[in-house]
PDB file of C-alpha atoms in Angstrom:
ATOM      1  CA  UNK A   1       6.179   7.947  14.910  1.00 81.00           C
ATOM      2  CA  UNK A   2       3.716   5.523  14.226  1.00 85.00           C
ATOM      3  CA  UNK A   3       4.848   1.757  13.821  1.00 91.00           C
ATOM      4  CA  UNK A   4       2.672  -1.104  12.559  1.00 94.00           C
ATOM      5  CA  UNK A   5       3.456  -4.751  13.426  1.00 96.00           C
ATOM      6  CA  UNK A   6       1.704  -7.723  11.602  1.00 96.00           C
ATOM      7  CA  UNK A   7       2.530 -10.933  13.435  1.00 94.00           C
ATOM      8  CA  UNK A   8       2.744 -13.968  12.429  1.00 93.00           C
ATOM      9  CA  UNK A   9       4.923 -12.978   9.205  1.00 94.00           C
ATOM     10  CA  UNK A  10       3.319 -16.137   7.923  1.00 96.00           C
ATOM     11  CA  UNK A  11       0.526 -18.698   8.469  1.00 96.00           C
ATOM     12  CA  UNK A  12      -0.570 -21.961   7.030  1.00 97.00           C
ATOM     13  CA  UNK A  13      -3.853 -23.343   7.804  1.00 97.00           C
ATOM     14  CA  UNK A  14      -6.178 -26.179   6.446  1.00 97.00           C
ATOM     15  CA  UNK A  15      -8.949 -25.469   4.101  1.00 98.00           C
ATOM     16  CA  UNK A  16     -12.116 -24.503   6.062  1.00 97.00           C
ATOM     17  CA  UNK A  17     -10.279 -23.456   9.234  1.00 97.00           C
ATOM     18  CA  UNK A  18     -11.397 -20.036  10.523  1.00 97.00           C
ATOM     19  CA  UNK A  19      -8.677 -17.592  11.132  1.00 96.00           C
ATOM     20  CA  UNK A  20      -7.537 -14.303  12.650  1.00 97.00           C
ATOM     21  CA  UNK A  21      -4.819 -11.929  11.072  1.00 98.00           C
ATOM     22  CA  UNK A  22      -3.377  -9.422  13.586  1.00 97.00           C
ATOM     23  CA  UNK A  23      -2.426  -5.889  12.972  1.00 98.00           C
ATOM     24  CA  UNK A  24      -0.795  -3.866  15.975  1.00 98.00           C
ATOM     25  CA  UNK A  25      -0.005  -0.029  16.039  1.00 96.00           C
ATOM     26  CA  UNK A  26       1.434   2.278  18.192  1.00 94.00           C
ATOM     27  CA  UNK A  27      -0.356   5.792  17.870  1.00 89.00           C
ATOM     28  CA  UNK A  28      -4.105   5.567  18.300  1.00 89.00           C
ATOM     29  CA  UNK A  29      -4.724   8.762  16.837  1.00 89.00           C
ATOM     30  CA  UNK A  30      -5.450   7.509  13.464  1.00 90.00           C
ATOM     31  CA  UNK A  31      -8.249   8.764  10.768  1.00 91.00           C
ATOM     32  CA  UNK A  32      -8.841   5.026   9.476  1.00 93.00           C
ATOM     33  CA  UNK A  33      -7.374   1.740   8.934  1.00 95.00           C
ATOM     34  CA  UNK A  34      -7.291  -0.369   5.425  1.00 96.00           C
ATOM     35  CA  UNK A  35      -6.449  -3.737   4.741  1.00 98.00           C
ATOM     36  CA  UNK A  36      -5.353  -5.022   1.709  1.00 97.00           C
ATOM     37  CA  UNK A  37      -4.575  -8.056  -0.158  1.00 97.00           C
ATOM     38  CA  UNK A  38      -1.771  -8.706  -2.315  1.00 96.00           C
ATOM     39  CA  UNK A  39      -1.020 -11.933  -4.615  1.00 94.00           C
ATOM     40  CA  UNK A  40       2.182 -12.952  -5.630  1.00 89.00           C
ATOM     41  CA  UNK A  41       3.507 -10.443  -8.257  1.00 86.00           C
ATOM     42  CA  UNK A  42       0.890  -8.087  -8.043  1.00 90.00           C
ATOM     43  CA  UNK A  43      -0.489  -4.896  -6.763  1.00 91.00           C
ATOM     44  CA  UNK A  44      -2.557  -4.491  -3.745  1.00 95.00           C
ATOM     45  CA  UNK A  45      -6.230  -4.894  -3.590  1.00 95.00           C
ATOM     46  CA  UNK A  46      -8.414  -3.126  -0.913  1.00 95.00           C
ATOM     47  CA  UNK A  47     -10.360  -5.246   1.307  1.00 97.00           C
ATOM     48  CA  UNK A  48     -12.156  -3.164   3.795  1.00 97.00           C
ATOM     49  CA  UNK A  49     -11.591   0.181   5.425  1.00 96.00           C
ATOM     50  CA  UNK A  50     -12.510   1.046   8.816  1.00 96.00           C
ATOM     51  CA  UNK A  51     -12.908   4.623   9.773  1.00 94.00           C
ATOM     52  CA  UNK A  52     -11.500   5.813  13.351  1.00 93.00           C
ATOM     53  CA  UNK A  53     -15.212   6.002  14.776  1.00 93.00           C
ATOM     54  CA  UNK A  54     -16.152   2.472  13.742  1.00 95.00           C
ATOM     55  CA  UNK A  55     -15.493  -0.603  15.403  1.00 95.00           C
ATOM     56  CA  UNK A  56     -15.896  -3.143  12.594  1.00 96.00           C
ATOM     57  CA  UNK A  57     -16.585  -3.909   8.951  1.00 96.00           C
ATOM     58  CA  UNK A  58     -17.676  -6.972   6.911  1.00 97.00           C
ATOM     59  CA  UNK A  59     -17.562  -7.696   3.552  1.00 96.00           C
ATOM     60  CA  UNK A  60     -18.693 -11.455   2.669  1.00 97.00           C
ATOM     61  CA  UNK A  61     -16.438 -13.780   4.494  1.00 97.00           C
ATOM     62  CA  UNK A  62     -14.301 -10.987   5.752  1.00 98.00           C
ATOM     63  CA  UNK A  63     -14.608  -9.012   9.081  1.00 98.00           C
ATOM     64  CA  UNK A  64     -12.166  -6.657  10.240  1.00 97.00           C
ATOM     65  CA  UNK A  65     -12.425  -5.090  13.683  1.00 97.00           C
ATOM     66  CA  UNK A  66     -10.736  -1.975  15.185  1.00 97.00           C
ATOM     67  CA  UNK A  67      -9.915  -1.544  18.687  1.00 96.00           C
ATOM     68  CA  UNK A  68      -7.875   2.079  19.111  1.00 94.00           C
ATOM     69  CA  UNK A  69      -7.525   1.985  22.967  1.00 93.00           C
ATOM     70  CA  UNK A  70      -5.399  -1.445  22.646  1.00 95.00           C
ATOM     71  CA  UNK A  71      -3.779  -0.312  19.458  1.00 96.00           C
ATOM     72  CA  UNK A  72      -5.161  -3.317  17.637  1.00 97.00           C
ATOM     73  CA  UNK A  73      -7.005  -4.516  14.280  1.00 98.00           C
ATOM     74  CA  UNK A  74      -7.938  -8.051  13.226  1.00 98.00           C
ATOM     75  CA  UNK A  75      -8.969  -9.590  10.094  1.00 98.00           C
ATOM     76  CA  UNK A  76     -10.989 -12.469  10.570  1.00 98.00           C
ATOM     77  CA  UNK A  77     -11.650 -14.624   7.486  1.00 98.00           C
ATOM     78  CA  UNK A  78     -14.117 -17.227   7.830  1.00 98.00           C
ATOM     79  CA  UNK A  79     -14.321 -20.846   6.358  1.00 98.00           C
ATOM     80  CA  UNK A  80     -10.927 -20.176   4.376  1.00 97.00           C
ATOM     81  CA  UNK A  81     -10.188 -21.433   0.922  1.00 97.00           C
ATOM     82  CA  UNK A  82      -7.051 -22.249  -0.887  1.00 97.00           C
ATOM     83  CA  UNK A  83      -7.952 -18.982  -3.150  1.00 97.00           C
ATOM     84  CA  UNK A  84      -7.447 -17.018  -0.074  1.00 98.00           C
ATOM     85  CA  UNK A  85      -3.939 -17.605  -0.071  1.00 98.00           C
ATOM     86  CA  UNK A  86      -2.172 -14.234  -0.572  1.00 97.00           C
ATOM     87  CA  UNK A  87      -0.318 -11.714   1.845  1.00 96.00           C
ATOM     88  CA  UNK A  88      -2.671  -9.634   3.890  1.00 97.00           C
ATOM     89  CA  UNK A  89      -1.263  -6.016   4.598  1.00 96.00           C
ATOM     90  CA  UNK A  90      -2.928  -3.360   7.076  1.00 97.00           C
ATOM     91  CA  UNK A  91      -2.336   0.329   6.707  1.00 95.00           C
ATOM     92  CA  UNK A  92      -2.885   3.107   9.063  1.00 93.00           C
ATOM     93  CA  UNK A  93      -3.666   6.762   7.890  1.00 89.00           C
ATOM     94  CA  UNK A  94      -2.897   9.549  10.532  1.00 84.00           C
ATOM     95  CA  UNK A  95      -2.642  13.138  10.583  1.00 75.00           C
ATOM     96  CA  UNK A  96       0.661  13.104   9.011  1.00 72.00           C
ATOM     97  CA  UNK A  97      -0.747  12.876   5.581  1.00 72.00           C
ATOM     98  CA  UNK A  98       0.354   9.494   4.642  1.00 77.00           C
ATOM     99  CA  UNK A  99      -0.242   5.913   5.478  1.00 86.00           C
ATOM    100  CA  UNK A 100       2.154   3.519   7.612  1.00 90.00           C
ATOM    101  CA  UNK A 101       2.047  -0.117   6.218  1.00 93.00           C
ATOM    102  CA  UNK A 102       2.732  -3.116   8.266  1.00 94.00           C
ATOM    103  CA  UNK A 103       5.253  -5.898   6.662  1.00 93.00           C
ATOM    104  CA  UNK A 104       2.234  -8.091   5.973  1.00 95.00           C
ATOM    105  CA  UNK A 105       0.979 -11.616   6.760  1.00 97.00           C
ATOM    106  CA  UNK A 106       1.687 -14.239   4.400  1.00 96.00           C
ATOM    107  CA  UNK A 107      -1.352 -16.969   4.345  1.00 98.00           C
ATOM    108  CA  UNK A 108      -1.411 -20.231   2.886  1.00 98.00           C
ATOM    109  CA  UNK A 109      -4.441 -22.355   3.084  1.00 98.00           C
ATOM    110  CA  UNK A 110      -3.899 -25.950   2.193  1.00 97.00           C
ATOM    111  CA  UNK A 111      -6.476 -27.989   0.272  1.00 96.00           C
TER     112      UNK A 111
ATOM    113  CA  UNK B   1     -13.106   3.012 -14.802  1.00 63.00           C
ATOM    114  CA  UNK B   2      -9.267   2.412 -15.549  1.00 77.00           C
ATOM    115  CA  UNK B   3      -8.303   3.600 -11.941  1.00 94.00           C
ATOM    116  CA  UNK B   4      -4.647   4.017 -11.258  1.00 96.00           C
ATOM    117  CA  UNK B   5      -2.533   2.887 -14.382  1.00 96.00           C
ATOM    118  CA  UNK B   6       1.152   2.287 -13.980  1.00 97.00           C
ATOM    119  CA  UNK B   7       3.696   1.978 -17.122  1.00 97.00           C
ATOM    120  CA  UNK B   8       5.865   0.319 -17.808  1.00 97.00           C
ATOM    121  CA  UNK B   9       5.088  -3.200 -15.988  1.00 96.00           C
ATOM    122  CA  UNK B  10       8.641  -4.084 -16.426  1.00 96.00           C
ATOM    123  CA  UNK B  11      11.996  -2.532 -16.929  1.00 97.00           C
ATOM    124  CA  UNK B  12      15.713  -3.231 -16.799  1.00 97.00           C
ATOM    125  CA  UNK B  13      18.011  -0.536 -16.375  1.00 97.00           C
ATOM    126  CA  UNK B  14      21.723  -0.234 -16.604  1.00 97.00           C
ATOM    127  CA  UNK B  15      23.588   1.669 -13.789  1.00 97.00           C
ATOM    128  CA  UNK B  16      24.019   5.287 -14.230  1.00 97.00           C
ATOM    129  CA  UNK B  17      20.720   5.193 -16.744  1.00 97.00           C
ATOM    130  CA  UNK B  18      17.558   7.204 -16.109  1.00 96.00           C
ATOM    131  CA  UNK B  19      13.949   6.670 -16.486  1.00 97.00           C
ATOM    132  CA  UNK B  20      10.617   7.923 -15.504  1.00 98.00           C
ATOM    133  CA  UNK B  21       7.872   5.728 -14.081  1.00 98.00           C
ATOM    134  CA  UNK B  22       4.595   6.519 -15.368  1.00 98.00           C
ATOM    135  CA  UNK B  23       1.408   6.907 -13.292  1.00 98.00           C
ATOM    136  CA  UNK B  24      -1.834   8.227 -14.148  1.00 98.00           C
ATOM    137  CA  UNK B  25      -5.318   8.146 -12.360  1.00 97.00           C
ATOM    138  CA  UNK B  26      -8.912   9.174 -13.815  1.00 96.00           C
ATOM    139  CA  UNK B  27     -10.677   9.060 -10.492  1.00 95.00           C
ATOM    140  CA  UNK B  28      -9.915  12.768  -9.850  1.00 94.00           C
ATOM    141  CA  UNK B  29      -8.439  12.045  -6.751  1.00 95.00           C
ATOM    142  CA  UNK B  30      -6.351  14.659  -5.044  1.00 93.00           C
ATOM    143  CA  UNK B  31      -3.780  12.259  -3.121  1.00 94.00           C
ATOM    144  CA  UNK B  32      -1.165  10.452  -5.134  1.00 96.00           C
ATOM    145  CA  UNK B  33       1.641   8.324  -3.677  1.00 96.00           C
ATOM    146  CA  UNK B  34       4.621   6.213  -4.782  1.00 97.00           C
ATOM    147  CA  UNK B  35       5.827   3.276  -3.011  1.00 97.00           C
ATOM    148  CA  UNK B  36       8.748   0.832  -3.334  1.00 97.00           C
ATOM    149  CA  UNK B  37       8.510  -2.657  -2.047  1.00 95.00           C
ATOM    150  CA  UNK B  38      11.409  -4.871  -1.815  1.00 92.00           C
ATOM    151  CA  UNK B  39      11.132  -8.655  -1.758  1.00 83.00           C
ATOM    152  CA  UNK B  40       9.683 -10.099   1.192  1.00 77.00           C
ATOM    153  CA  UNK B  41       9.199  -6.389   2.772  1.00 81.00           C
ATOM    154  CA  UNK B  42       6.404  -3.960   3.305  1.00 85.00           C
ATOM    155  CA  UNK B  43       5.875  -0.619   1.598  1.00 92.00           C
ATOM    156  CA  UNK B  44       8.352   2.077   1.891  1.00 92.00           C
ATOM    157  CA  UNK B  45       6.769   5.762   0.690  1.00 93.00           C
ATOM    158  CA  UNK B  46       9.275   7.365  -1.529  1.00 96.00           C
ATOM    159  CA  UNK B  47       7.240  10.793  -2.714  1.00 96.00           C
ATOM    160  CA  UNK B  48       3.404  11.641  -2.043  1.00 95.00           C
ATOM    161  CA  UNK B  49       1.404  14.922  -3.497  1.00 95.00           C
ATOM    162  CA  UNK B  50      -1.827  16.250  -1.869  1.00 93.00           C
ATOM    163  CA  UNK B  51      -2.489  18.062  -4.956  1.00 94.00           C
ATOM    164  CA  UNK B  52      -1.243  19.592  -8.522  1.00 95.00           C
ATOM    165  CA  UNK B  53       1.839  21.547  -7.986  1.00 95.00           C
ATOM    166  CA  UNK B  54       2.383  20.135  -4.219  1.00 95.00           C
ATOM    167  CA  UNK B  55       4.807  17.341  -3.680  1.00 96.00           C
ATOM    168  CA  UNK B  56       6.770  16.047  -0.616  1.00 95.00           C
ATOM    169  CA  UNK B  57       9.294  13.642   0.695  1.00 95.00           C
ATOM    170  CA  UNK B  58       8.526  10.389   2.035  1.00 93.00           C
ATOM    171  CA  UNK B  59      10.743   8.181   4.013  1.00 90.00           C
ATOM    172  CA  UNK B  60      12.938   7.293   1.000  1.00 95.00           C
ATOM    173  CA  UNK B  61      13.422  10.172  -1.427  1.00 97.00           C
ATOM    174  CA  UNK B  62      17.005   9.789  -2.172  1.00 96.00           C
ATOM    175  CA  UNK B  63      17.634   9.120  -5.880  1.00 96.00           C
ATOM    176  CA  UNK B  64      14.229  10.220  -6.846  1.00 98.00           C
ATOM    177  CA  UNK B  65      12.279  13.093  -8.180  1.00 97.00           C
ATOM    178  CA  UNK B  66       8.586  13.836  -8.599  1.00 98.00           C
ATOM    179  CA  UNK B  67       6.467  16.261 -10.247  1.00 96.00           C
ATOM    180  CA  UNK B  68       2.656  16.793 -10.142  1.00 97.00           C
ATOM    181  CA  UNK B  69       1.606  19.442 -13.102  1.00 97.00           C
ATOM    182  CA  UNK B  70      -1.831  17.823 -13.093  1.00 97.00           C
ATOM    183  CA  UNK B  71      -4.508  16.000 -11.174  1.00 96.00           C
ATOM    184  CA  UNK B  72      -4.311  13.020 -13.186  1.00 97.00           C
ATOM    185  CA  UNK B  73      -0.588  12.311 -13.539  1.00 98.00           C
ATOM    186  CA  UNK B  74       2.529  11.804 -10.751  1.00 98.00           C
ATOM    187  CA  UNK B  75       5.382  10.375 -12.755  1.00 98.00           C
ATOM    188  CA  UNK B  76       8.696   9.144 -10.728  1.00 98.00           C
ATOM    189  CA  UNK B  77      12.094  10.311 -12.013  1.00 98.00           C
ATOM    190  CA  UNK B  78      14.923   8.165 -11.627  1.00 96.00           C
ATOM    191  CA  UNK B  79      18.284   9.629 -12.037  1.00 90.00           C
ATOM    192  CA  UNK B  80      21.812   7.601 -12.452  1.00 94.00           C
ATOM    193  CA  UNK B  81      20.068   4.436 -11.498  1.00 96.00           C
ATOM    194  CA  UNK B  82      21.975   2.202  -8.898  1.00 97.00           C
ATOM    195  CA  UNK B  83      21.508  -1.709  -7.897  1.00 96.00           C
ATOM    196  CA  UNK B  84      19.596  -0.475  -4.812  1.00 96.00           C
ATOM    197  CA  UNK B  85      16.764   1.020  -6.580  1.00 97.00           C
ATOM    198  CA  UNK B  86      15.797  -2.448  -8.117  1.00 97.00           C
ATOM    199  CA  UNK B  87      12.468  -2.733  -6.712  1.00 97.00           C
ATOM    200  CA  UNK B  88       8.936  -2.955  -7.551  1.00 97.00           C
ATOM    201  CA  UNK B  89       7.321   0.479  -7.488  1.00 98.00           C
ATOM    202  CA  UNK B  90       3.407   0.995  -6.812  1.00 97.00           C
ATOM    203  CA  UNK B  91       1.819   4.159  -7.353  1.00 98.00           C
ATOM    204  CA  UNK B  92      -1.539   4.597  -5.190  1.00 96.00           C
ATOM    205  CA  UNK B  93      -4.147   7.567  -5.166  1.00 96.00           C
ATOM    206  CA  UNK B  94      -7.083   8.767  -2.791  1.00 94.00           C
ATOM    207  CA  UNK B  95      -9.772  11.515  -2.879  1.00 91.00           C
ATOM    208  CA  UNK B  96      -8.319  12.487   0.677  1.00 83.00           C
ATOM    209  CA  UNK B  97      -6.379  11.259   3.607  1.00 76.00           C
ATOM    210  CA  UNK B  98      -8.866  11.711   6.151  1.00 81.00           C
ATOM    211  CA  UNK B  99     -11.845   9.594   5.183  1.00 84.00           C
ATOM    212  CA  UNK B 100     -10.697   7.463   2.061  1.00 88.00           C
ATOM    213  CA  UNK B 101      -8.490   4.785   1.466  1.00 90.00           C
ATOM    214  CA  UNK B 102      -5.854   3.945  -1.158  1.00 93.00           C
ATOM    215  CA  UNK B 103      -6.527   2.704  -4.714  1.00 94.00           C
ATOM    216  CA  UNK B 104      -3.091   1.124  -5.806  1.00 95.00           C
ATOM    217  CA  UNK B 105      -1.792   0.540  -9.539  1.00 96.00           C
ATOM    218  CA  UNK B 106      -0.476  -2.707 -10.551  1.00 94.00           C
ATOM    219  CA  UNK B 107       3.271  -1.692  -9.997  1.00 96.00           C
ATOM    220  CA  UNK B 108       6.370  -1.581 -12.086  1.00 97.00           C
ATOM    221  CA  UNK B 109       9.077  -4.181 -11.548  1.00 96.00           C
ATOM    222  CA  UNK B 110      12.695  -2.214 -12.214  1.00 97.00           C
ATOM    223  CA  UNK B 111      15.565  -4.156 -11.968  1.00 97.00           C
ATOM    224  CA  UNK B 112      19.316  -2.502 -12.403  1.00 97.00           C
ATOM    225  CA  UNK B 113      22.171  -4.220 -13.670  1.00 96.00           C
TER     226      UNK B 113
END
């Protein structure tokens, strides 16, 4: 059974800092991995989707990497801003036909 | 494009009542999913569907039922509501599981009192 872990559960950083969020998984036989952002009381917004054959994806100040051999993905946020404050979740798709989600990392960026 | 639309946004139910949470997508996605998210927790899969007429149980199906008569609609039925079903419910859809990511609706916040 796929298990997905996101550590730390919460992270607080000053504005302008570069930061890395982690996502670990136990089964490397994945189709793809997706990073989401969730604002308080809102739904999930897709940030980046990495296919199994890819090593990374970039969108603006965000860069997501995937290392299947070590069972890890990272989400790098450059020059963080208070507007980046949210919960970030990773989700893995496997041949089971459904995704497994991590519990998320809650990020607070202080002005 | 409306994406994934969920109704209602909020609902309060009394114990033992029933209701249907509606989910509609206009992207012609084959795959649709229902998740629940309890406070401070991740998402747990309730039911999913890989196409019209095909549904399957997820991790936490007890107390819920689904149907998928069309590609667009995937309603979630709660029978005999219990306080343990107080949660936020999210519907999601995808073109396919192998190469595509998920698109989520904005959620339904349900309280059972």
